[in-house]
Short mmCIF file of C-alpha atoms in Angstrom, two decimals:
data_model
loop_
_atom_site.label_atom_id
_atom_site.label_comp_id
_atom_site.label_asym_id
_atom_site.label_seq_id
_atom_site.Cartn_x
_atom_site.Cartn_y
_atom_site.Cartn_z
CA UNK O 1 -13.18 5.78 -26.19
CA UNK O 2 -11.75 2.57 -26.71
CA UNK O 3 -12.71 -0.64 -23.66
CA UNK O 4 -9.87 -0.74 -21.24
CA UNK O 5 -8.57 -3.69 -19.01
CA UNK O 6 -9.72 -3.34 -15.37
CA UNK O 7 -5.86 -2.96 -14.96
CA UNK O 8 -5.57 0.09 -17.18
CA UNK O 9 -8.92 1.50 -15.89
CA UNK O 10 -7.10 0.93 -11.77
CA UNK O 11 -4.06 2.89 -12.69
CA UNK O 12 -6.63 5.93 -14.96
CA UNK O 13 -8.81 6.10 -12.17
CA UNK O 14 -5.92 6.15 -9.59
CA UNK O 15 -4.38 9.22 -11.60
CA UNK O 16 -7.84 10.76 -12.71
CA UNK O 17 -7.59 10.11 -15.75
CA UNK O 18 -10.34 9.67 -18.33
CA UNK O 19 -11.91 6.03 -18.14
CA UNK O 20 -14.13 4.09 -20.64
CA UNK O 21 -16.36 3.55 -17.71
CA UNK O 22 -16.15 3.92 -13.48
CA UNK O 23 -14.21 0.87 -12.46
CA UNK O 24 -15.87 -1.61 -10.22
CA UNK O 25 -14.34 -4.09 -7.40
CA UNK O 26 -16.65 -5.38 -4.78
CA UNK O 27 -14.15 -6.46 -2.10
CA UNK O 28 -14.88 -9.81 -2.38
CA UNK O 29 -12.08 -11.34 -0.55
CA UNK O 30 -12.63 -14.71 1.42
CA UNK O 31 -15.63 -15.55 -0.78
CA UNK O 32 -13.28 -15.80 -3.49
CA UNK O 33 -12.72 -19.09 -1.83
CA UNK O 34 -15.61 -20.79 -3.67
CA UNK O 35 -14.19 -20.18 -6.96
CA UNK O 36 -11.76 -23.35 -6.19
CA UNK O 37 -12.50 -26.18 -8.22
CA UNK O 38 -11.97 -28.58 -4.73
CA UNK O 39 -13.71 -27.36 -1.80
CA UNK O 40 -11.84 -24.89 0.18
CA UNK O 41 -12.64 -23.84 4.15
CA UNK O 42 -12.68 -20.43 5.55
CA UNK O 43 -10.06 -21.68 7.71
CA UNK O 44 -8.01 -23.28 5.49
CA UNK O 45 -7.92 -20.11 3.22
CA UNK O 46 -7.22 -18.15 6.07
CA UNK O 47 -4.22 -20.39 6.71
CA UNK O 48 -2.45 -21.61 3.23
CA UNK O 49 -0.92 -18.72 1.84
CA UNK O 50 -0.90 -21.00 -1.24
CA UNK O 51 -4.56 -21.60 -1.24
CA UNK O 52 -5.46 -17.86 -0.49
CA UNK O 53 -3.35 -16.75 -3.30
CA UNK O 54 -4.57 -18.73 -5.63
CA UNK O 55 -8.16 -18.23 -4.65
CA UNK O 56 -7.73 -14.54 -5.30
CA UNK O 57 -6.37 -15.09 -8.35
CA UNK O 58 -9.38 -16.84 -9.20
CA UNK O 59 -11.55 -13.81 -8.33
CA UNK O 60 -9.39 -11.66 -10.32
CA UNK O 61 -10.06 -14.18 -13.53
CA UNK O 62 -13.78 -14.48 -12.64
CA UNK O 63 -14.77 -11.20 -11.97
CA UNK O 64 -12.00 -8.88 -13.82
CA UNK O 65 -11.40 -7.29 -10.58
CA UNK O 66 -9.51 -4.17 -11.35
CA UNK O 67 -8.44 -3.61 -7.61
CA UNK O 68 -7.73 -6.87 -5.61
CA UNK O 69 -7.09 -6.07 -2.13
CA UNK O 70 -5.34 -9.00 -0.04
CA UNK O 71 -7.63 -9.32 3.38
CA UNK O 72 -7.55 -11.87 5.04
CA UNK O 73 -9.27 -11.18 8.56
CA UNK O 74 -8.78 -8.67 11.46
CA UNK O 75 -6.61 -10.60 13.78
CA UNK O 76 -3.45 -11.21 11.98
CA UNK O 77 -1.11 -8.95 13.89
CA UNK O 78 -2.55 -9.37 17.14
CA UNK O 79 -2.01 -12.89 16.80
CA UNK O 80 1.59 -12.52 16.55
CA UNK O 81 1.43 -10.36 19.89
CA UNK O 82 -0.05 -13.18 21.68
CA UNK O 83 -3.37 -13.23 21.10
CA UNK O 84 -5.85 -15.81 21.19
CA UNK O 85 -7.55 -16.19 17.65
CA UNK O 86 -10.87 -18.62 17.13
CA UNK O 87 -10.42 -20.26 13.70
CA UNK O 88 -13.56 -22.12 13.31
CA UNK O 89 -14.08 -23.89 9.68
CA UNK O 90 -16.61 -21.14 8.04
CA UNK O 91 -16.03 -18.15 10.20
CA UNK O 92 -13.98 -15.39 9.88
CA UNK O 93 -11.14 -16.13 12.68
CA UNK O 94 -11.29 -13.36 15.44
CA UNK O 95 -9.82 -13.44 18.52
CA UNK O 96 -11.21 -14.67 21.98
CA UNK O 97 -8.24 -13.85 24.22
CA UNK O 98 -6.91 -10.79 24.91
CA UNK O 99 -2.99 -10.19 26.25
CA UNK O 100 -4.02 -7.40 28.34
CA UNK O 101 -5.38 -7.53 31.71
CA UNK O 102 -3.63 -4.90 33.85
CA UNK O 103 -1.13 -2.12 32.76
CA UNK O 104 2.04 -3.98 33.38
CA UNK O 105 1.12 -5.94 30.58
CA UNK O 106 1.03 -3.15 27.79
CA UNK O 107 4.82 -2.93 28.82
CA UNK O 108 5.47 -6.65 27.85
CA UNK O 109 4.36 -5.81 24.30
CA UNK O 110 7.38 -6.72 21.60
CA UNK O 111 7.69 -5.92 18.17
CA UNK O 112 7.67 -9.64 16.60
CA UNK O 113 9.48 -10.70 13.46
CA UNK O 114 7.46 -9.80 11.00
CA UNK O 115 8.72 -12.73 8.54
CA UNK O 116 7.32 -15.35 10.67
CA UNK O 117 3.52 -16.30 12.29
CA UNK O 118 0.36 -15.53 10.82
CA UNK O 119 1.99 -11.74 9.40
CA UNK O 120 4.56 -13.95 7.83
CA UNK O 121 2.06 -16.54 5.93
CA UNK O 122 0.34 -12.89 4.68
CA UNK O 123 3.87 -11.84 3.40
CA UNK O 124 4.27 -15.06 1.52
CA UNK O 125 0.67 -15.07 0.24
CA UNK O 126 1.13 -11.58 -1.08
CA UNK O 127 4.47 -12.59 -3.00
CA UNK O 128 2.64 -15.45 -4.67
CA UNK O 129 0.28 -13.62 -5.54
CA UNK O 130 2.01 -11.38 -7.14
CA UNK O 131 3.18 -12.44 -10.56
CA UNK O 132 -0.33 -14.06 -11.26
CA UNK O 133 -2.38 -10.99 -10.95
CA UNK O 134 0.89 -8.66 -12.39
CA UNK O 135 -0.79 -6.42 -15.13
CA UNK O 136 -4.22 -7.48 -14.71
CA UNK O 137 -5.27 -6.22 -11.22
CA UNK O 138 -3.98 -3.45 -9.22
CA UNK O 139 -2.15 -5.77 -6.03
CA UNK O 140 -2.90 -3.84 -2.53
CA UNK O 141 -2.11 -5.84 0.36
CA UNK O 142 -4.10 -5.01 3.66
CA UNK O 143 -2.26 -4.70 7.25
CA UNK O 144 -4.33 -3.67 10.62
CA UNK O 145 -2.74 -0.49 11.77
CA UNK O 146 -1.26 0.18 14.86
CA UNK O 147 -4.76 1.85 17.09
CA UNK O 148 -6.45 -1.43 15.88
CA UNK O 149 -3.38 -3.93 16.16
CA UNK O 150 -3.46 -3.04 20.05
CA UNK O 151 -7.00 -2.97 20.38
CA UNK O 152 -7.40 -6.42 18.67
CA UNK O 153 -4.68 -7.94 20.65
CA UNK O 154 -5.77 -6.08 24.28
CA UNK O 155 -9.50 -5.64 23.93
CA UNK O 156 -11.05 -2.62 22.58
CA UNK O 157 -12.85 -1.41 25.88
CA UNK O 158 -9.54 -2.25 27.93
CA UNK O 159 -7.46 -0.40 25.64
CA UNK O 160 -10.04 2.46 25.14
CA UNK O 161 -10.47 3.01 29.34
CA UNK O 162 -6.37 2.75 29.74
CA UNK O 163 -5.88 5.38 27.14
CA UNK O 164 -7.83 8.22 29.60
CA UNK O 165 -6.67 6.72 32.70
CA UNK O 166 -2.89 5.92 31.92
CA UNK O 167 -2.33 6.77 28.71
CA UNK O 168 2.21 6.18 28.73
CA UNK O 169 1.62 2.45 28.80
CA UNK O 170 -0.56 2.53 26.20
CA UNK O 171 1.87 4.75 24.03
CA UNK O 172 4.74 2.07 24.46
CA UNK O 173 2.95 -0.50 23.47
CA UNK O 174 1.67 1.69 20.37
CA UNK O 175 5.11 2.35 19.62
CA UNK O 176 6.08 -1.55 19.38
CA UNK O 177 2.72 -1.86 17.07
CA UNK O 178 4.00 0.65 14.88
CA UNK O 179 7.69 -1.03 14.27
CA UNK O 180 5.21 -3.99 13.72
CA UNK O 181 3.59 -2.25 10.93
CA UNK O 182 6.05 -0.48 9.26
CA UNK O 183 8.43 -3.93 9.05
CA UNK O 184 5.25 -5.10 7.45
CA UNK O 185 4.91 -2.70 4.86
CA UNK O 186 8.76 -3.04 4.08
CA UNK O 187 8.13 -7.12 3.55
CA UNK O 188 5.33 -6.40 1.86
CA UNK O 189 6.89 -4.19 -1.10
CA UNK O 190 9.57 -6.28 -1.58
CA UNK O 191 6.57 -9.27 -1.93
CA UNK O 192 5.72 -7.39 -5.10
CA UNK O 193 2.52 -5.56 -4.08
CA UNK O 194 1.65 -2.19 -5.53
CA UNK O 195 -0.69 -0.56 -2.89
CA UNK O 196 -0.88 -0.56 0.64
CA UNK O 197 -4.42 -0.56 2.54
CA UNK O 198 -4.10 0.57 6.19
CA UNK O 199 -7.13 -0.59 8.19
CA UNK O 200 -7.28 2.84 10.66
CA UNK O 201 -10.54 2.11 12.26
CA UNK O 202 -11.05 4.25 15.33
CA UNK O 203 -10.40 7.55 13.07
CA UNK O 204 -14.10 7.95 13.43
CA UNK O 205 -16.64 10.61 15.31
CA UNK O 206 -18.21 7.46 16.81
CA UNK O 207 -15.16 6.53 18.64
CA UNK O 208 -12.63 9.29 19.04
CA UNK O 209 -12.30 13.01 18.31
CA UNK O 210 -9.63 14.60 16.34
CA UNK O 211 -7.71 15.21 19.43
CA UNK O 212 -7.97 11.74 21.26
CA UNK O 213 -7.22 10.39 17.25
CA UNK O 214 -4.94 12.30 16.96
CA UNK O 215 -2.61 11.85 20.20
CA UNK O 216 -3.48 8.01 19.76
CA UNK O 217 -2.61 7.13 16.21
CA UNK O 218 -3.00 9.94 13.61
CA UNK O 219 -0.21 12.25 14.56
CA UNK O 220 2.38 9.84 15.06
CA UNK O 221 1.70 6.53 14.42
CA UNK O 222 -0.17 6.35 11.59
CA UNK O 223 2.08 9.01 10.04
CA UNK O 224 4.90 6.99 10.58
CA UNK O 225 3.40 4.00 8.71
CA UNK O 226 2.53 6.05 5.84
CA UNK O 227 5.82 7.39 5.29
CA UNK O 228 7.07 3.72 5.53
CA UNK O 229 4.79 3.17 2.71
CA UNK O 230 5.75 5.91 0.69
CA UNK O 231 9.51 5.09 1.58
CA UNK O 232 8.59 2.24 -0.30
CA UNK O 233 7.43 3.42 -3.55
CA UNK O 234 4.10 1.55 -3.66
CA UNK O 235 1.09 3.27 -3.41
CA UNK O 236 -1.03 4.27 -0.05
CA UNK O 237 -4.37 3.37 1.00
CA UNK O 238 -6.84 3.47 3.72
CA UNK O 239 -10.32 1.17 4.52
CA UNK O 240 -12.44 2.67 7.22
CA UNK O 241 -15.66 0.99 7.21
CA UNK O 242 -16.72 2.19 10.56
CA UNK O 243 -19.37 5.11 10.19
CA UNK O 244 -18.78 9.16 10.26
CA UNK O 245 -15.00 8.49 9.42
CA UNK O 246 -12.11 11.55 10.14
CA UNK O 247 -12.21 12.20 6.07
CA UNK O 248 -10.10 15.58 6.68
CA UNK O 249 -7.53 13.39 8.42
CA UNK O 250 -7.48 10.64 6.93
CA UNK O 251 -7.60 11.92 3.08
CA UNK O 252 -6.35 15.05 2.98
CA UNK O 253 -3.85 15.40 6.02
CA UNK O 254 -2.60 11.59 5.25
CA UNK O 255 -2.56 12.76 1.32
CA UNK O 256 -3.72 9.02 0.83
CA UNK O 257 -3.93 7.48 -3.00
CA UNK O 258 -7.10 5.52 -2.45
CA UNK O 259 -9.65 5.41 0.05
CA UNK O 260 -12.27 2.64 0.78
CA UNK O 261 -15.15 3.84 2.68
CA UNK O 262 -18.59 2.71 3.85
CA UNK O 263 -21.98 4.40 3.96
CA UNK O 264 -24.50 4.24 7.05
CA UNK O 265 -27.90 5.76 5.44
CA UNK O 266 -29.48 5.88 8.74
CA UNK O 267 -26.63 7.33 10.71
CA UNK O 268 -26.99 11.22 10.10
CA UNK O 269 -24.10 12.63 8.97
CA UNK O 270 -22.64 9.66 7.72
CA UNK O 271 -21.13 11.07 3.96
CA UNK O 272 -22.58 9.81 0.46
CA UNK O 273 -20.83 9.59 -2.40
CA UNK O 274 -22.16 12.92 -3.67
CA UNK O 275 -21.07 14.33 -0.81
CA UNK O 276 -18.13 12.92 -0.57
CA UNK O 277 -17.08 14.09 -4.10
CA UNK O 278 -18.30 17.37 -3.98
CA UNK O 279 -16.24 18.49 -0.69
CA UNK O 280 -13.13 17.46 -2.52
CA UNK O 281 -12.17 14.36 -1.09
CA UNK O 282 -11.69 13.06 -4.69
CA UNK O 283 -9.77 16.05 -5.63
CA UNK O 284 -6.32 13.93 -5.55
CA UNK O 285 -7.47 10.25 -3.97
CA UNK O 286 -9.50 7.54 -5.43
CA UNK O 287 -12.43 6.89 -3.14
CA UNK O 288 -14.10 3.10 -3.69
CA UNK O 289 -17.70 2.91 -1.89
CA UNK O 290 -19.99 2.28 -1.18
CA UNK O 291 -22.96 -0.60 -1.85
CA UNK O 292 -24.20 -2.29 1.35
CA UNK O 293 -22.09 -5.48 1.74
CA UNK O 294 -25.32 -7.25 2.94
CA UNK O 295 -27.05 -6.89 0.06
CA UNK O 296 -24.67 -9.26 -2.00
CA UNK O 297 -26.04 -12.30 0.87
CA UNK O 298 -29.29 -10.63 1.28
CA UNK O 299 -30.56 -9.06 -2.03
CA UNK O 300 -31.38 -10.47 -5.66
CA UNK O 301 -29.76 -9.56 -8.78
CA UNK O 302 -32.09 -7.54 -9.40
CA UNK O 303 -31.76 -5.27 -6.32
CA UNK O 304 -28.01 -5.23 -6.24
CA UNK O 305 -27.86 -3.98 -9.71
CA UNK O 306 -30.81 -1.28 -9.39
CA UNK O 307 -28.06 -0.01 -6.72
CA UNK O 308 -24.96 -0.48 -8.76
CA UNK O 309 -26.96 1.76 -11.56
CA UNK O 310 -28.04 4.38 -8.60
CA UNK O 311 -24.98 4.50 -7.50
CA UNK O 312 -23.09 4.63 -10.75
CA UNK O 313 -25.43 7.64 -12.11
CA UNK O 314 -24.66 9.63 -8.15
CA UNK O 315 -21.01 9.40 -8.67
CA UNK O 316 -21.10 10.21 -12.43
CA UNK O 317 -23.19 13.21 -11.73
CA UNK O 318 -20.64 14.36 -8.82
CA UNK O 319 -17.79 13.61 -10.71
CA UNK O 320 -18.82 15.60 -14.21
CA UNK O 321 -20.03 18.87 -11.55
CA UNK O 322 -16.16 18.76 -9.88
CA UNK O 323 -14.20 18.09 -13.38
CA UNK O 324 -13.20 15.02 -12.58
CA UNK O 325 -12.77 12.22 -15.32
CA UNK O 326 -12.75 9.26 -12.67
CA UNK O 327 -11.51 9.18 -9.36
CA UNK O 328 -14.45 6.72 -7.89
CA UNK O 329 -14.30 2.86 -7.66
CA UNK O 330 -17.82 1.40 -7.37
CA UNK O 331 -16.97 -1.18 -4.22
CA UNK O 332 -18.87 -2.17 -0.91
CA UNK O 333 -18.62 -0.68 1.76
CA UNK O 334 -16.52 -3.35 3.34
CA UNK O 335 -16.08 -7.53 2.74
CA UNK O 336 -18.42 -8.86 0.72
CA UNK O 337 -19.44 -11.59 3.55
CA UNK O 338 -17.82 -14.47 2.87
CA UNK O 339 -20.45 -16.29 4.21
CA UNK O 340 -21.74 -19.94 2.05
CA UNK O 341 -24.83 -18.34 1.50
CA UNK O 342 -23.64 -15.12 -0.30
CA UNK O 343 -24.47 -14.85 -3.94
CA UNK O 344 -21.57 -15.03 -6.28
CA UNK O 345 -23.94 -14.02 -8.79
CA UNK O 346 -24.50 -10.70 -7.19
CA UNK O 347 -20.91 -9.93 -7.40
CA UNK O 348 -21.15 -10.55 -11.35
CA UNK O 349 -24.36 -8.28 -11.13
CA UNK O 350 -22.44 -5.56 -10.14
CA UNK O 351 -19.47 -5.62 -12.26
CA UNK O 352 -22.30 -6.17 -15.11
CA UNK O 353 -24.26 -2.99 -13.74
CA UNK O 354 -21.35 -0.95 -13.97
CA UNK O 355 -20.44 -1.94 -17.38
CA UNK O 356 -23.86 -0.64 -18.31
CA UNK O 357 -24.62 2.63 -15.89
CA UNK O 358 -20.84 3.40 -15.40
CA UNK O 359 -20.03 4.28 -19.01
CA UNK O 360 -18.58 7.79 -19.21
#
């Protein structure tokens, strides 16, 4: 079989189609940053759409990235609902004020306009980005959905306690989050990207149950921002990086198109890729997964691509034992850390491993 572009291998592997080899895109997102010929902060990335789009562009040119999915950090949307975000020069911004502090307060929550604020400079980096990366990387922006908007923006624990004790509050506010993320999604598509990756992080056994999941994002509110997204036309993805993820749920009740999922090897339970394969979950989605992200900062070249090529060989072997011709992006398990001390030239070691172990 002939070498494909990363783009042509995205869309193959999307559709299960036969592939030259198992695409590979480490989500290396803010650490694309260091690819800029002048020096570039964490915080000034995370606040120049102009800067952030061209710095993924840059990844997409260095690494041949067939996937390039637009994160910037968790905290965008709850910054627009008043929260308090920390943007320090090298860290990831997060936010160290909540807006809830008694149950009055989930009723204050308002749906802002989506076109403006820190969801607005995502918008515009999205619809730079666009036309530079058009036919060479699949474009999948990356929105916080509604569970984790409110949690962000309220506190996790707060919002967590108030869902047991007085849960009607909490729905309001969930609805607002929702008509937060489903404007988003609508902006988004018309910015030009092709995917949409919903960050759903509480559908896991760690957290919530498929009943408490369920009531508190899965049933409605999530499945209202995935028909938004398929309104749309583009495609529809989820990242769960949390361990022991809702994979019925999430894959095959959502009927997602791509799936980007971490492995805990110590956590029992938590699925491999074999596993993950062989119960079907790559029966109709692409799965991406699942290399320890701290290996990029922490590991040599030599480790990382002794993984890639472990990993590669696992899904190859599921893959040929279900009849699938692709279906499985070689990925982390979440960011790459975007950290100054991360390894660019581990991210080149695995797109070099797979080129090797990942020929099919």
């Amino acid at each position: 079989m002939k070498e494909m572009t990363p783009y042509e291998r995205a869309i193959a592997s999307i559709q299960n189609e036969p592939v030259d080899e198992l695409a590979a895109s480490p989500l290396a997102l803010g650490l694309c940053r260091r690819l800029m010929p002048q020096k570039v902060t964490y915080k000034d990335w995370a606040s120049d759409p102009k800067l952030a789009a061209e710095s993924f562009t840059k990844g997409v040119e260095q690494w041949k990235l067939p996937f390039t999915v637009t994160l910037i950090d968790l905290s965008i949307t709850a910054a627009d609902l008043g929260a308090h975000v920390r943007m320090d020069t090298e860290n990831t911004p997060f936010v160290d004020g909540h807006i809830i502090h008694s149950m009055e307060d989930y009723e204050k929550i308002q749906c802002p306009d989506v076109t403006q604020g820190r969801i607005g400079k995502l918008i515009e980096m999205n619809r730079l980005l666009a036309p530079k990366i058009k036919g060479k990387s699949f474009h999948i922006a990356f929105m916080e959905g509604p569970l984790l908007t409110l949690t962000q923006a309220g506190g996790a624990e707060q919002v967590f306690m108030d869902m047991f004790t007085d849960p009607a509050p909490v729905h309001k506010a969930l609805s607002e989050t929702t008509k937060l993320c489903t404007a988003g999604v609508q902006k988004m598509a018309e910015a030009g990207v092709e995917g949409m990756c919903w960050d759903y992080l509480w559908a896991n056994y760690s957290c919530l149950g498929d009943p408490e999941y369920g009531e508190f994002e899965g049933d409605k509110y999530a499945k209202a921002c995935n028909e938004a997204t398929r309104a749309t036309g583009i495609g529809l993805g989820i990242h769960n990086c949390a361990d022991l993820p809702h994979l019925d749920t999430q894959i095959k009740q959502f009927g997602v198109d791509m799936y980007s999922m971490a492995y805990y090897p110590l956590i029992p339970g938590s699925p491999t890729a074999t596993e993950t394969i062989e119960k079907g979950y790559c029966d109709k989605c692409l799965v991406m997964g699942n290399i320890d992200p701290q290996l990029f900062i922490r590991g040599s070249v030599e480790q990382i691509t002794a993984t890639t090529k472990d990993l590669c060989q696992e899904a190859k072997t599921a893959l040929c034992k279900k009849g699938l011709n692709s279906r499985y992006c070689i990925s982390s398990g979440c960011e790459v850390p975007p950290d100054l001390e991360t390894k660019l030239e581990n991210v080149q070691a695995v797109m070099d491993a797979t080129h090797q172990y990942g020929r099919m």
